[in-house]
Amino acid sequence: MKVIMVCSGGMSSSMIVDAVKKEAAKENFDLEIVAVGTEAFENEIADYDLGLVAPQVRHRLDKFKKIGEAVNKPVDVIDPMGYTPIGAPKILKQIKTYV
């Protein structure tokens, strides 16, 4: 599964992305996940199976969902409680609901 995570600049999510990758590897779940800034999301979502929205940009969720709908891709927001490196299992569980 290919997942694109959008955050305000793409940098703050790098620790989260790494933690989710490690969790997916532990579970033998085939996952490609990247973090991008808000500007890159619109141009790249079509190449992914799922878009995830980081809590710090959830105020723009409706816009991201419309972008996803335009290319027939689901977009969901990450629970703030899961948006930590130790929250990776929760995020992976959320991702798996879209398989």
PDB file of C-alpha atoms in Angstrom:
ATOM      1  CA  MET A   1       0.000   0.000   0.000  1.00  0.00           C
ATOM      2  CA  LYS A   2       1.183   3.505  -0.811  1.00  0.00           C
ATOM      3  CA  VAL A   3       0.336   6.296   1.626  1.00  0.00           C
ATOM      4  CA  ILE A   4       1.030  10.007   1.414  1.00  0.00           C
ATOM      5  CA  MET A   5       0.905  12.024   4.628  1.00  0.00           C
ATOM      6  CA  VAL A   6       0.430  15.758   4.436  1.00  0.00           C
ATOM      7  CA  CYS A   7       1.694  18.093   7.136  1.00  0.00           C
ATOM      8  CA  SER A   8       2.474  21.777   7.203  1.00  0.00           C
ATOM      9  CA  GLY A   9       5.964  21.458   5.747  1.00  0.00           C
ATOM     10  CA  GLY A  10       6.648  17.779   5.308  1.00  0.00           C
ATOM     11  CA  MET A  11       9.421  17.814   7.896  1.00  0.00           C
ATOM     12  CA  SER A  12       7.530  17.319  11.145  1.00  0.00           C
ATOM     13  CA  SER A  13       6.168  13.987   9.962  1.00  0.00           C
ATOM     14  CA  SER A  14       9.505  12.350   9.195  1.00  0.00           C
ATOM     15  CA  MET A  15       9.750  10.762  12.657  1.00  0.00           C
ATOM     16  CA  ILE A  16       6.173   9.533  12.382  1.00  0.00           C
ATOM     17  CA  VAL A  17       6.767   8.092   8.915  1.00  0.00           C
ATOM     18  CA  ASP A  18       9.887   6.256  10.119  1.00  0.00           C
ATOM     19  CA  ALA A  19       8.020   4.815  13.102  1.00  0.00           C
ATOM     20  CA  VAL A  20       5.100   3.646  10.932  1.00  0.00           C
ATOM     21  CA  LYS A  21       7.526   2.033   8.461  1.00  0.00           C
ATOM     22  CA  LYS A  22       9.171   0.120  11.321  1.00  0.00           C
ATOM     23  CA  GLU A  23       5.791  -0.993  12.656  1.00  0.00           C
ATOM     24  CA  ALA A  24       4.713  -2.157   9.187  1.00  0.00           C
ATOM     25  CA  ALA A  25       7.953  -4.131   8.816  1.00  0.00           C
ATOM     26  CA  LYS A  26       7.329  -5.845  12.167  1.00  0.00           C
ATOM     27  CA  GLU A  27       3.925  -6.938  10.901  1.00  0.00           C
ATOM     28  CA  ASN A  28       5.171  -7.869   7.411  1.00  0.00           C
ATOM     29  CA  PHE A  29       2.791  -5.300   5.955  1.00  0.00           C
ATOM     30  CA  ASP A  30       3.886  -3.967   2.564  1.00  0.00           C
ATOM     31  CA  LEU A  31       3.843  -0.195   3.027  1.00  0.00           C
ATOM     32  CA  GLU A  32       5.344   2.746   1.233  1.00  0.00           C
ATOM     33  CA  ILE A  33       4.696   5.959   3.161  1.00  0.00           C
ATOM     34  CA  VAL A  34       5.990   9.472   2.584  1.00  0.00           C
ATOM     35  CA  ALA A  35       5.393  12.868   4.143  1.00  0.00           C
ATOM     36  CA  VAL A  36       4.921  15.991   2.064  1.00  0.00           C
ATOM     37  CA  GLY A  37       3.961  19.577   2.591  1.00  0.00           C
ATOM     38  CA  THR A  38       0.543  20.936   1.750  1.00  0.00           C
ATOM     39  CA  GLU A  39       1.599  22.234  -1.663  1.00  0.00           C
ATOM     40  CA  ALA A  40       2.978  18.872  -2.850  1.00  0.00           C
ATOM     41  CA  PHE A  41      -0.077  16.896  -1.710  1.00  0.00           C
ATOM     42  CA  GLU A  42      -2.326  18.046  -4.544  1.00  0.00           C
ATOM     43  CA  ASN A  43       0.249  17.122  -7.179  1.00  0.00           C
ATOM     44  CA  GLU A  44       1.117  13.707  -5.720  1.00  0.00           C
ATOM     45  CA  ILE A  45      -2.056  12.153  -4.194  1.00  0.00           C
ATOM     46  CA  ALA A  46      -3.012  10.484  -7.491  1.00  0.00           C
ATOM     47  CA  ASP A  47       0.064   8.251  -7.210  1.00  0.00           C
ATOM     48  CA  TYR A  48      -0.967   6.887  -3.778  1.00  0.00           C
ATOM     49  CA  ASP A  49      -3.683   4.641  -2.361  1.00  0.00           C
ATOM     50  CA  LEU A  50      -4.449   6.812   0.675  1.00  0.00           C
ATOM     51  CA  GLY A  51      -3.868  10.329   1.902  1.00  0.00           C
ATOM     52  CA  LEU A  52      -3.412  10.997   5.613  1.00  0.00           C
ATOM     53  CA  VAL A  53      -3.695  14.459   7.098  1.00  0.00           C
ATOM     54  CA  ALA A  54      -1.505  15.362  10.073  1.00  0.00           C
ATOM     55  CA  PRO A  55      -3.274  16.963  13.040  1.00  0.00           C
ATOM     56  CA  GLN A  56      -1.555  20.331  12.576  1.00  0.00           C
ATOM     57  CA  VAL A  57      -3.281  20.800   9.188  1.00  0.00           C
ATOM     58  CA  ARG A  58      -6.613  19.124   9.969  1.00  0.00           C
ATOM     59  CA  HIS A  59      -8.311  22.512   9.657  1.00  0.00           C
ATOM     60  CA  ARG A  60      -7.801  21.992   5.896  1.00  0.00           C
ATOM     61  CA  LEU A  61      -9.237  18.447   5.880  1.00  0.00           C
ATOM     62  CA  ASP A  62     -12.219  19.381   3.697  1.00  0.00           C
ATOM     63  CA  LYS A  63      -9.891  20.792   1.047  1.00  0.00           C
ATOM     64  CA  PHE A  64      -7.658  17.692   1.135  1.00  0.00           C
ATOM     65  CA  LYS A  65     -10.708  15.412   0.890  1.00  0.00           C
ATOM     66  CA  LYS A  66     -11.915  17.281  -2.206  1.00  0.00           C
ATOM     67  CA  ILE A  67      -8.482  16.907  -3.770  1.00  0.00           C
ATOM     68  CA  GLY A  68      -8.609  13.176  -3.016  1.00  0.00           C
ATOM     69  CA  GLU A  69     -12.152  12.821  -4.357  1.00  0.00           C
ATOM     70  CA  ALA A  70     -11.081  14.431  -7.630  1.00  0.00           C
ATOM     71  CA  VAL A  71      -8.680  11.515  -8.210  1.00  0.00           C
ATOM     72  CA  ASN A  72     -10.803   8.872  -6.445  1.00  0.00           C
ATOM     73  CA  LYS A  73      -8.457   8.520  -3.428  1.00  0.00           C
ATOM     74  CA  PRO A  74      -9.563   8.361   0.209  1.00  0.00           C
ATOM     75  CA  VAL A  75      -8.228  10.977   2.613  1.00  0.00           C
ATOM     76  CA  ASP A  76      -8.401  10.653   6.396  1.00  0.00           C
ATOM     77  CA  VAL A  77      -7.114  12.631   9.365  1.00  0.00           C
ATOM     78  CA  ILE A  78      -4.709  11.170  11.909  1.00  0.00           C
ATOM     79  CA  ASP A  79      -5.894  11.217  15.509  1.00  0.00           C
ATOM     80  CA  PRO A  80      -3.677  13.644  17.484  1.00  0.00           C
ATOM     81  CA  MET A  81      -3.151  10.930  20.118  1.00  0.00           C
ATOM     82  CA  GLY A  82      -1.595   8.693  17.467  1.00  0.00           C
ATOM     83  CA  TYR A  83       0.616  11.388  15.978  1.00  0.00           C
ATOM     84  CA  THR A  84       3.733  10.458  17.916  1.00  0.00           C
ATOM     85  CA  PRO A  85       6.476   7.910  17.230  1.00  0.00           C
ATOM     86  CA  ILE A  86       4.910   5.617  19.850  1.00  0.00           C
ATOM     87  CA  GLY A  87       1.549   6.057  18.134  1.00  0.00           C
ATOM     88  CA  ALA A  88       2.743   4.203  15.023  1.00  0.00           C
ATOM     89  CA  PRO A  89       0.679   1.061  15.757  1.00  0.00           C
ATOM     90  CA  LYS A  90      -2.470   3.200  15.875  1.00  0.00           C
ATOM     91  CA  ILE A  91      -1.657   4.875  12.571  1.00  0.00           C
ATOM     92  CA  LEU A  92      -0.853   1.536  10.933  1.00  0.00           C
ATOM     93  CA  LYS A  93      -4.163   0.138  12.159  1.00  0.00           C
ATOM     94  CA  GLN A  94      -5.904   3.150  10.594  1.00  0.00           C
ATOM     95  CA  ILE A  95      -4.050   2.573   7.302  1.00  0.00           C
ATOM     96  CA  LYS A  96      -5.052  -1.094   7.255  1.00  0.00           C
ATOM     97  CA  THR A  97      -8.740  -0.155   7.329  1.00  0.00           C
ATOM     98  CA  TYR A  98      -8.274   1.049   3.742  1.00  0.00           C
ATOM     99  CA  VAL A  99      -6.782  -2.187   2.378  1.00  0.00           C
TER     100      VAL A  99
END
